[in-house]
Tab-separated table of C-alpha atoms in Angstrom:
chain	number	residue	atom	x	y	z
A	1	MET	CA	6.466	-26.226	9.447
A	2	SER	CA	3.242	-26.453	7.416
A	3	GLN	CA	3.173	-27.859	3.882
A	4	HIS	CA	1.890	-24.456	2.739
A	5	LYS	CA	4.885	-22.733	4.256
A	6	ILE	CA	7.321	-25.239	2.724
A	7	LEU	CA	5.867	-24.591	-0.715
A	8	SER	CA	5.894	-20.823	-0.177
A	9	LEU	CA	9.516	-20.720	0.877
A	10	LYS	CA	10.488	-23.018	-1.993
A	11	LYS	CA	8.815	-20.675	-4.447
A	12	TYR	CA	10.607	-17.708	-2.926
A	13	ARG	CA	13.964	-19.418	-3.009
A	14	ASP	CA	13.773	-20.706	-6.560
A	15	GLY	CA	12.009	-17.600	-7.886
A	16	SER	CA	9.368	-19.673	-9.654
A	17	PHE	CA	6.478	-17.331	-9.018
A	18	LEU	CA	7.524	-14.039	-7.460
A	19	PRO	CA	7.304	-11.048	-9.805
A	20	VAL	CA	9.448	-8.839	-7.537
A	21	PRO	CA	12.958	-8.478	-9.056
A	22	ARG	CA	15.532	-10.163	-6.842
A	23	ARG	CA	18.862	-9.114	-8.385
A	24	LEU	CA	20.313	-5.879	-9.693
A	25	SER	CA	21.418	-7.888	-12.709
A	26	ASP	CA	17.835	-8.812	-13.608
A	27	ARG	CA	16.994	-7.481	-17.043
A	28	ILE	CA	14.328	-4.841	-16.425
A	29	ARG	CA	12.875	-2.690	-19.147
A	30	PRO	CA	13.396	0.967	-18.197
A	31	THR	CA	10.506	3.241	-17.359
A	32	GLU	CA	9.795	5.613	-20.210
A	33	LYS	CA	6.041	6.087	-20.352
A	34	LEU	CA	4.015	6.276	-17.166
A	35	ALA	CA	0.366	5.823	-16.207
A	36	VAL	CA	-0.653	6.962	-12.724
A	37	LEU	CA	-3.662	5.568	-10.874
A	38	GLY	CA	-4.763	7.983	-8.151
A	39	SER	CA	-2.867	10.893	-9.681
A	40	THR	CA	-4.355	13.626	-7.453
A	41	GLY	CA	-3.655	11.823	-4.176
A	42	SER	CA	-0.528	12.046	-2.038
A	43	ILE	CA	1.427	9.220	-3.709
A	44	GLY	CA	0.130	10.143	-7.151
A	45	THR	CA	1.245	13.768	-6.942
A	46	GLN	CA	4.667	12.766	-5.599
A	47	SER	CA	4.990	10.199	-8.397
A	48	LEU	CA	4.367	12.956	-10.920
A	49	GLU	CA	7.042	15.082	-9.226
A	50	VAL	CA	9.459	12.192	-9.742
A	51	ALA	CA	8.278	11.782	-13.351
A	52	CYS	CA	9.033	15.448	-13.947
A	53	ASP	CA	12.503	15.111	-12.389
A	54	GLU	CA	13.328	11.978	-14.369
A	55	GLY	CA	11.875	13.076	-17.690
A	56	PHE	CA	9.290	10.294	-17.954
A	57	GLU	CA	6.436	10.807	-20.380
A	58	VAL	CA	3.075	10.679	-18.570
A	59	VAL	CA	0.582	9.123	-20.973
A	60	ALA	CA	-2.491	8.374	-18.816
A	61	LEU	CA	-3.941	9.509	-15.483
A	62	ALA	CA	-6.782	8.249	-13.289
A	63	ALA	CA	-8.251	10.535	-10.635
A	64	GLY	CA	-11.412	10.802	-8.581
A	65	GLY	CA	-13.269	14.072	-8.311
A	66	ASN	CA	-10.477	16.601	-7.794
A	67	VAL	CA	-10.784	18.087	-11.259
A	68	GLU	CA	-8.862	21.257	-10.368
A	69	LYS	CA	-5.706	19.324	-9.550
A	70	LEU	CA	-6.238	16.971	-12.471
A	71	ALA	CA	-6.535	19.960	-14.824
A	72	GLN	CA	-3.167	21.216	-13.547
A	73	GLN	CA	-1.646	17.808	-14.231
A	74	ILE	CA	-3.123	17.756	-17.746
A	75	ARG	CA	-1.609	21.177	-18.460
A	76	MET	CA	1.787	20.027	-17.236
A	77	PHE	CA	1.992	16.535	-18.750
A	78	ASN	CA	-0.457	16.506	-21.675
A	79	PRO	CA	-1.573	12.865	-21.232
A	80	ALA	CA	-3.437	11.153	-24.055
A	81	TYR	CA	-6.094	9.749	-21.727
A	82	VAL	CA	-7.509	10.531	-18.281
A	83	SER	CA	-10.225	8.973	-16.177
A	84	VAL	CA	-12.476	10.526	-13.528
A	85	ARG	CA	-14.966	9.227	-10.993
A	86	ASP	CA	-18.278	9.966	-12.732
A	87	GLU	CA	-20.017	11.939	-15.485
A	88	GLU	CA	-20.364	14.993	-13.261
A	89	ALA	CA	-16.599	15.124	-12.749
A	90	ARG	CA	-16.078	14.599	-16.472
A	91	ALA	CA	-18.329	17.541	-17.339
A	92	SER	CA	-16.612	19.747	-14.733
A	93	LEU	CA	-13.181	18.828	-16.069
A	94	MET	CA	-14.177	19.591	-19.652
A	95	ARG	CA	-15.556	23.005	-18.647
A	96	LEU	CA	-12.456	23.817	-16.635
A	97	LEU	CA	-10.054	22.852	-19.427
A	98	ALA	CA	-12.080	24.836	-21.960
A	99	SER	CA	-12.019	27.930	-19.738
A	100	GLN	CA	-8.226	27.630	-19.492
A	101	HIS	CA	-7.812	26.955	-23.242
A	102	VAL	CA	-6.142	23.608	-22.503
A	103	PRO	CA	-6.546	20.834	-25.097
A	104	CYS	CA	-8.881	18.196	-23.717
A	105	PRO	CA	-7.629	14.593	-23.731
A	106	ASP	CA	-9.881	11.607	-24.137
A	107	ILE	CA	-11.759	11.290	-20.804
A	108	GLY	CA	-13.043	8.004	-19.366
A	109	VAL	CA	-15.390	7.501	-16.446
A	110	GLY	CA	-15.695	5.109	-13.514
A	111	ARG	CA	-14.410	1.552	-13.327
A	112	ALA	CA	-13.987	1.165	-17.071
A	113	GLY	CA	-11.974	4.363	-17.286
A	114	VAL	CA	-9.600	3.384	-14.480
A	115	VAL	CA	-9.030	-0.060	-15.982
A	116	ARG	CA	-8.247	1.530	-19.335
A	117	VAL	CA	-5.587	3.710	-17.687
A	118	ALA	CA	-4.097	0.612	-16.024
A	119	GLN	CA	-3.909	-1.167	-19.385
A	120	TRP	CA	-2.975	1.852	-21.524
A	121	ASP	CA	-0.966	0.464	-24.426
A	122	ASP	CA	1.739	3.137	-24.471
A	123	ALA	CA	2.456	2.878	-20.725
A	124	ASP	CA	5.277	0.546	-19.763
A	125	THR	CA	4.882	1.342	-16.045
A	126	VAL	CA	1.802	1.891	-13.895
A	127	VAL	CA	1.877	3.619	-10.510
A	128	ALA	CA	-0.910	1.997	-8.478
A	129	ALA	CA	-1.801	4.627	-5.875
A	130	ILE	CA	-5.590	4.419	-5.549
A	131	THR	CA	-6.433	3.890	-1.890
A	132	GLY	CA	-8.702	1.119	-0.672
A	133	PHE	CA	-10.594	-1.661	-2.416
A	134	ALA	CA	-11.188	0.633	-5.392
A	135	GLY	CA	-7.527	0.158	-6.304
A	136	LEU	CA	-7.808	-3.619	-6.727
A	137	GLU	CA	-9.449	-3.922	-10.142
A	138	PRO	CA	-6.922	-1.693	-11.963
A	139	VAL	CA	-4.030	-3.543	-10.299
A	140	LEU	CA	-5.465	-6.834	-11.562
A	141	ALA	CA	-5.809	-5.256	-15.012
A	142	ALA	CA	-2.209	-3.991	-15.003
A	143	ALA	CA	-0.942	-7.381	-13.834
A	144	MET	CA	-2.900	-9.107	-16.595
A	145	SER	CA	-1.390	-6.718	-19.151
A	146	GLY	CA	2.236	-7.407	-18.252
A	147	LYS	CA	3.018	-3.914	-16.939
A	148	LYS	CA	5.663	-2.873	-14.480
A	149	ILE	CA	3.560	-2.021	-11.429
A	150	ALA	CA	4.935	0.470	-8.904
A	151	LEU	CA	2.635	-0.750	-6.157
A	152	ALA	CA	1.498	1.669	-3.463
A	153	ASN	CA	-2.002	0.241	-2.992
A	154	LYS	CA	-1.821	-2.144	-0.031
A	155	GLU	CA	-5.345	-3.457	-0.349
A	156	ALA	CA	-4.731	-5.159	-3.714
A	157	LEU	CA	-2.379	-7.710	-2.174
A	158	VAL	CA	-4.305	-7.925	1.098
A	159	VAL	CA	-7.603	-8.756	-0.618
A	160	ALA	CA	-6.417	-10.684	-3.678
A	161	GLY	CA	-2.688	-11.246	-3.352
A	162	HIS	CA	-2.700	-14.759	-4.795
A	163	ALA	CA	-4.592	-13.563	-7.879
A	164	VAL	CA	-2.321	-10.544	-8.398
A	165	ILE	CA	0.831	-12.645	-8.086
A	166	GLN	CA	-0.503	-15.357	-10.393
A	167	LEU	CA	-1.603	-12.882	-13.069
A	168	ALA	CA	1.748	-11.115	-12.912
A	169	SER	CA	3.614	-14.397	-13.187
A	170	ASP	CA	1.525	-15.490	-16.169
A	171	SER	CA	1.895	-12.194	-18.051
A	172	GLY	CA	5.453	-11.259	-17.142
A	173	ALA	CA	4.349	-8.234	-15.137
A	174	LEU	CA	6.705	-6.971	-12.435
A	175	ILE	CA	5.750	-5.672	-9.013
A	176	LEU	CA	8.003	-2.920	-7.679
A	177	PRO	CA	7.142	-2.077	-4.054
A	178	VAL	CA	6.594	1.622	-3.328
A	179	ASP	CA	5.727	1.452	0.387
A	180	SER	CA	8.802	2.659	2.227
A	181	GLU	CA	8.912	-0.523	4.322
A	182	HIS	CA	8.622	-2.943	1.423
A	183	SER	CA	11.016	-0.899	-0.662
A	184	ALA	CA	13.508	-1.203	2.194
A	185	ILE	CA	13.042	-4.978	2.404
A	186	TRP	CA	13.296	-5.324	-1.366
A	187	GLN	CA	16.579	-3.416	-1.414
A	188	CYS	CA	18.063	-5.398	1.478
A	189	LEU	CA	17.052	-8.780	0.065
A	190	MET	CA	19.163	-8.184	-3.029
A	191	ALA	CA	22.292	-8.368	-0.879
A	192	ALA	CA	22.055	-12.143	-0.398
A	193	LEU	CA	20.752	-15.330	-1.961
A	194	PRO	CA	17.073	-16.043	-1.265
A	195	SER	CA	18.033	-19.209	0.619
A	196	ASN	CA	19.903	-17.051	3.165
A	197	LEU	CA	16.776	-15.233	4.381
A	198	HIS	CA	15.729	-15.922	7.962
A	199	HIS	CA	13.010	-13.339	8.663
A	200	LEU	CA	11.864	-9.782	7.990
A	201	ILE	CA	11.305	-6.903	10.392
A	202	LEU	CA	8.894	-4.129	9.458
A	203	THR	CA	9.441	-0.875	11.303
A	204	CYS	CA	6.547	1.234	12.444
A	205	SER	CA	6.475	4.834	13.660
A	206	GLY	CA	3.810	3.984	16.213
A	207	GLY	CA	1.650	6.842	14.950
A	208	PRO	CA	0.410	9.726	17.100
A	209	PHE	CA	-0.789	7.450	19.927
A	210	PHE	CA	2.327	5.435	20.680
A	211	GLY	CA	2.385	4.727	24.407
A	212	ARG	CA	-1.357	5.267	24.911
A	213	GLN	CA	-3.606	2.682	26.543
A	214	ARG	CA	-6.715	1.231	24.893
A	215	ASP	CA	-9.173	3.248	27.001
A	216	GLU	CA	-7.395	6.478	26.056
A	217	LEU	CA	-8.070	5.838	22.356
A	218	ALA	CA	-11.809	6.126	22.976
A	219	HIS	CA	-11.511	9.876	23.448
A	220	VAL	CA	-9.133	11.031	20.702
A	221	SER	CA	-10.386	13.366	17.995
A	222	VAL	CA	-10.184	12.964	14.243
A	223	GLU	CA	-7.745	15.895	14.149
A	224	GLU	CA	-5.463	14.183	16.671
A	225	ALA	CA	-5.549	10.924	14.716
A	226	LEU	CA	-4.647	12.738	11.487
A	227	ALA	CA	-1.627	14.446	13.088
A	228	HIS	CA	0.996	11.870	12.121
A	229	PRO	CA	4.348	12.671	13.739
A	230	THR	CA	6.600	11.936	10.754
A	231	TRP	CA	4.761	11.175	7.499
A	232	ILE	CA	2.468	13.293	5.326
A	233	MET	CA	-0.153	11.000	3.803
A	234	GLY	CA	-3.809	10.807	2.795
A	235	ASN	CA	-6.497	10.634	5.473
A	236	LYS	CA	-7.289	6.925	5.208
A	237	ILE	CA	-3.712	5.693	5.431
A	238	THR	CA	-3.000	8.179	8.230
A	239	ILE	CA	-5.804	6.693	10.326
A	240	ASP	CA	-4.543	3.212	9.478
A	241	SER	CA	-1.144	4.302	10.779
A	242	ALA	CA	-2.726	5.552	14.001
A	243	THR	CA	-4.369	2.153	14.585
A	244	LEU	CA	-1.434	0.136	13.179
A	245	MET	CA	-3.801	-1.366	10.590
A	246	ASN	CA	-1.354	-0.047	8.030
A	247	LYS	CA	1.319	-2.298	9.479
A	248	ALA	CA	-1.101	-5.223	9.604
A	249	PHE	CA	-1.735	-4.818	5.882
A	250	GLU	CA	2.012	-4.653	5.257
A	251	LEU	CA	2.448	-7.941	7.109
A	252	ILE	CA	0.024	-9.636	4.710
A	253	GLU	CA	1.701	-7.902	1.761
A	254	ALA	CA	5.067	-9.272	2.871
A	255	CYS	CA	3.679	-12.801	2.940
A	256	HIS	CA	2.569	-12.440	-0.674
A	257	LEU	CA	5.563	-10.516	-2.012
A	258	TYR	CA	8.197	-12.759	-0.471
A	259	GLY	CA	6.425	-16.110	-0.126
A	260	LEU	CA	6.474	-16.135	3.678
A	261	GLU	CA	4.194	-16.825	6.638
A	262	PRO	CA	3.231	-14.333	9.387
A	263	GLU	CA	5.725	-15.815	11.844
A	264	ASP	CA	8.504	-14.867	9.398
A	265	VAL	CA	7.544	-11.176	9.596
A	266	GLY	CA	8.198	-9.180	12.770
A	267	VAL	CA	7.161	-5.615	13.570
A	268	VAL	CA	8.928	-3.104	15.829
A	269	ILE	CA	8.086	0.457	16.791
A	270	HIS	CA	10.661	2.987	15.576
A	271	PRO	CA	9.271	6.504	16.174
A	272	GLN	CA	12.039	8.334	14.299
A	273	SER	CA	11.082	6.683	10.955
A	274	ILE	CA	14.717	6.636	9.813
A	275	VAL	CA	15.212	2.847	9.665
A	276	HIS	CA	12.543	1.844	7.156
A	277	SER	CA	12.777	-1.926	7.714
A	278	LEU	CA	15.302	-4.710	8.243
A	279	VAL	CA	16.094	-8.167	6.922
A	280	ALA	CA	17.614	-10.889	9.120
A	281	PHE	CA	19.769	-13.543	7.456
A	282	LYS	CA	20.621	-17.047	8.587
A	283	ASP	CA	24.161	-16.134	9.590
A	284	GLY	CA	22.839	-13.781	12.274
A	285	SER	CA	23.451	-10.577	10.353
A	286	TYR	CA	20.881	-7.842	9.710
A	287	LEU	CA	20.606	-5.364	6.898
A	288	ALA	CA	18.568	-2.174	7.172
A	289	GLN	CA	17.683	0.608	4.755
A	290	LEU	CA	17.805	4.159	6.138
A	291	GLY	CA	16.643	7.528	4.929
A	292	SER	CA	14.432	10.507	5.587
A	293	PRO	CA	10.656	9.943	5.758
A	294	ASP	CA	10.096	11.058	2.177
A	295	MET	CA	7.927	8.912	-0.100
A	296	ARG	CA	9.618	10.274	-3.202
A	297	VAL	CA	12.676	8.151	-2.362
A	298	PRO	CA	10.974	4.724	-2.658
A	299	ILE	CA	8.846	5.985	-5.558
A	300	ARG	CA	11.992	7.038	-7.420
A	301	TYR	CA	13.724	3.752	-6.653
A	302	ALA	CA	10.801	1.738	-8.038
A	303	LEU	CA	10.598	3.830	-11.202
A	304	THR	CA	14.342	3.916	-11.920
A	305	PHE	CA	15.328	0.383	-10.762
A	306	PRO	CA	17.942	-1.040	-11.095
A	307	ASN	CA	19.595	2.371	-11.373
A	308	ARG	CA	19.698	5.108	-8.752
A	309	SER	CA	19.306	8.719	-9.791
A	310	ASP	CA	21.750	11.249	-8.424
A	311	ARG	CA	19.664	13.385	-6.072
A	312	SER	CA	22.479	14.137	-3.610
A	313	ALA	CA	22.194	17.862	-4.261
A	314	TYR	CA	18.547	17.818	-3.216
A	315	THR	CA	18.388	15.440	-0.267
A	316	SER	CA	17.933	16.928	3.184
A	317	PHE	CA	18.879	13.765	5.088
A	318	ASP	CA	22.070	14.020	7.129
A	319	LEU	CA	22.882	10.915	9.127
A	320	PHE	CA	25.238	12.914	11.335
A	321	ASP	CA	22.836	15.740	12.160
A	322	VAL	CA	22.993	15.365	15.949
A	323	ASP	CA	19.918	17.484	16.573
A	324	LYS	CA	17.746	15.227	14.421
A	325	ASN	CA	19.484	11.857	14.663
A	326	ASN	CA	20.968	11.789	18.143
A	327	ALA	CA	18.995	8.677	19.126
A	328	TRP	CA	17.105	5.905	17.399
A	329	THR	CA	14.757	3.899	19.571
A	330	PHE	CA	12.925	0.614	19.050
A	331	ALA	CA	10.100	-0.907	21.050
A	332	LYS	CA	7.702	-3.834	20.952
A	333	VAL	CA	4.192	-3.359	19.622
A	334	ASP	CA	1.537	-3.250	22.354
A	335	GLU	CA	-0.879	-5.725	20.770
A	336	GLU	CA	-3.363	-5.375	23.614
A	337	THR	CA	-3.873	-1.698	22.787
A	338	PHE	CA	-3.316	-2.143	19.051
A	339	PRO	CA	-4.608	-5.638	18.075
A	340	SER	CA	-4.344	-4.995	14.320
A	341	LEU	CA	-1.415	-7.367	13.790
A	342	ARG	CA	-3.302	-10.137	15.564
A	343	PHE	CA	-6.257	-9.578	13.219
A	344	ALA	CA	-3.961	-9.769	10.179
A	345	ARG	CA	-2.396	-13.044	11.290
A	346	LYS	CA	-5.839	-14.530	11.900
A	347	ALA	CA	-7.169	-13.408	8.514
A	348	TRP	CA	-4.121	-14.883	6.763
A	349	ARG	CA	-4.302	-18.203	8.601
A	350	ASP	CA	-8.065	-18.558	8.199
A	351	GLY	CA	-7.563	-18.021	4.477
A	352	GLY	CA	-10.219	-17.886	1.802
A	353	MET	CA	-11.811	-14.439	1.673
A	354	MET	CA	-11.042	-13.539	5.281
A	355	PRO	CA	-8.378	-10.984	4.260
A	356	LEU	CA	-11.139	-9.297	2.233
A	357	VAL	CA	-13.328	-9.214	5.360
A	358	PHE	CA	-10.424	-7.754	7.305
A	359	ASN	CA	-9.846	-5.019	4.760
A	360	ALA	CA	-13.513	-4.165	4.123
A	361	SER	CA	-14.453	-3.936	7.791
A	362	ASN	CA	-11.513	-1.653	8.482
A	363	GLU	CA	-12.197	0.497	5.416
A	364	GLU	CA	-15.789	1.168	6.488
A	365	ALA	CA	-14.860	1.656	10.152
A	366	VAL	CA	-12.221	4.235	9.186
A	367	LYS	CA	-14.798	6.064	7.077
A	368	LEU	CA	-17.220	6.102	10.011
A	369	PHE	CA	-14.514	7.449	12.309
A	370	LEU	CA	-13.541	10.204	9.875
A	371	ASP	CA	-17.238	11.138	9.647
A	372	GLY	CA	-17.406	11.406	13.437
A	373	ALA	CA	-19.852	8.499	13.754
A	374	ILE	CA	-17.686	6.206	15.916
A	375	ARG	CA	-14.696	6.381	18.258
A	376	LEU	CA	-11.205	5.373	17.150
A	377	SER	CA	-11.184	2.381	19.495
A	378	GLN	CA	-14.377	1.086	17.880
A	379	ILE	CA	-12.448	0.444	14.676
A	380	PHE	CA	-10.829	-2.509	16.458
A	381	ASP	CA	-14.154	-3.673	17.892
A	382	PHE	CA	-15.911	-3.652	14.526
A	383	VAL	CA	-13.068	-5.369	12.651
A	384	GLU	CA	-12.871	-8.120	15.258
A	385	ARG	CA	-16.641	-8.590	15.189
A	386	ALA	CA	-16.672	-8.816	11.376
A	387	LEU	CA	-13.949	-11.474	11.411
A	388	VAL	CA	-16.246	-13.568	13.611
A	389	ASP	CA	-19.498	-12.843	11.795
A	390	PHE	CA	-18.012	-13.633	8.366
A	391	SER	CA	-15.827	-16.572	9.420
A	392	HIS	CA	-17.699	-18.801	6.949
A	393	MET	CA	-15.904	-16.939	4.141
A	394	SER	CA	-12.686	-18.749	5.050
A	395	SER	CA	-13.948	-21.664	2.927
A	396	ILE	CA	-14.212	-19.544	-0.249
A	397	GLU	CA	-10.905	-19.983	-2.047
A	398	SER	CA	-11.375	-17.903	-5.172
A	399	SER	CA	-13.819	-15.477	-6.700
A	400	THR	CA	-14.351	-13.087	-9.594
A	401	PHE	CA	-13.719	-9.405	-9.038
A	402	ASP	CA	-17.454	-8.635	-9.140
A	403	ASP	CA	-18.092	-11.299	-6.505
A	404	MET	CA	-15.326	-9.839	-4.362
A	405	MET	CA	-16.822	-6.390	-4.766
A	406	ASN	CA	-20.237	-7.641	-3.698
A	407	GLU	CA	-18.768	-9.279	-0.603
A	408	HIS	CA	-16.750	-6.143	0.120
A	409	HIS	CA	-19.920	-4.040	0.126
A	410	ARG	CA	-21.771	-6.639	2.188
A	411	VAL	CA	-19.122	-6.492	4.899
A	412	MET	CA	-19.147	-2.696	4.842
A	413	LYS	CA	-22.932	-2.678	5.198
A	414	ARG	CA	-22.669	-4.939	8.241
A	415	VAL	CA	-20.133	-2.584	9.834
A	416	ARG	CA	-22.536	0.327	9.321
A	417	GLU	CA	-25.137	-1.757	11.112
A	418	TYR	CA	-22.730	-2.215	14.029
A	419	ALA	CA	-22.342	1.546	14.235
A	420	HIS	CA	-26.104	2.135	14.091
A	421	ALA	CA	-26.712	-0.462	16.827
A	422	THR	CA	-24.173	1.165	19.159
A	423	GLY	CA	-25.785	4.571	18.647
């Protein structure tokens, strides 16, 4: 066992640095006033549904360019402050609100606007649901400000997990996992002392191409890749699910959230998406969290923790529905066809800024695939090539956000060059 692992496990077991609540008895300030980063996306809109159900006051919103949906949210929640992508979106939003006779809140723009939402004074809780590297800076800002962070952005921990955890620990911020898998693990871990943990098992639907061979992935269409069999998500995360990059990011997240190493985190294919993840304890027992594939469940749990709202009259999940739940199956991940987990383990072990390289190369490759410029299988090729070409970044231990952003764009530029060279 490495010295790094010994220290990590010690920190998990004594709770000296992890901002994820470990006991139901932990004193957690209740959510009352909410800020939502990525409010017009899939997780953002579902978070606002939960806010409406629970009676939370929504005080600040950050969106991109979907001003029509943002205007609807402003009408419904009357936030004091909103942020949009650029001045053009700001002007469009102001015109739209004026035409609908809706009072216009204070409107911010770009990076500064998003950070202001993340640090909004009145907000006790921030839903971090901006996809990709763009979600990192506001997560850092929320962690620095001591907020409760309902974390749905995977990339923040993948790229800068040590910084996020340290800032949260210094400020008293809490991280409440929103991903269904990490919510499941979080819930199961509270059933035993930290010293009783043996390992974690992340479940994975397998995406639309479970059972396919590597050469078959070269010919799938964007539409096929976006047709996830169980979950309804945004385009980027849906492609990441098809390539299992999503699960690779979750593996790195688990290492940060629970102070573990990659060998302590297993992954199994579970196409039914009913068992959301499992925890194995030292006595040989396993605990799993089950439920329908509905992101509002983990969102609600994060926002209402340590309580559970009574939604029994609204849930559609029936464990004994034979037609839907007659069989649950589990299978090993085919890492020859889907090498994403191998890439994640390498990036983690190489350290430094290699997780940033991993994330940036995938982010650009996914964009190229969605634009029809490359094949799905080339996502793996380009990520693997970037991990080799930028291996020198393993020696860079820390960096400012602006430096990380520059490196992020440099890696993405290199991936575009790969695509251009392959024609």
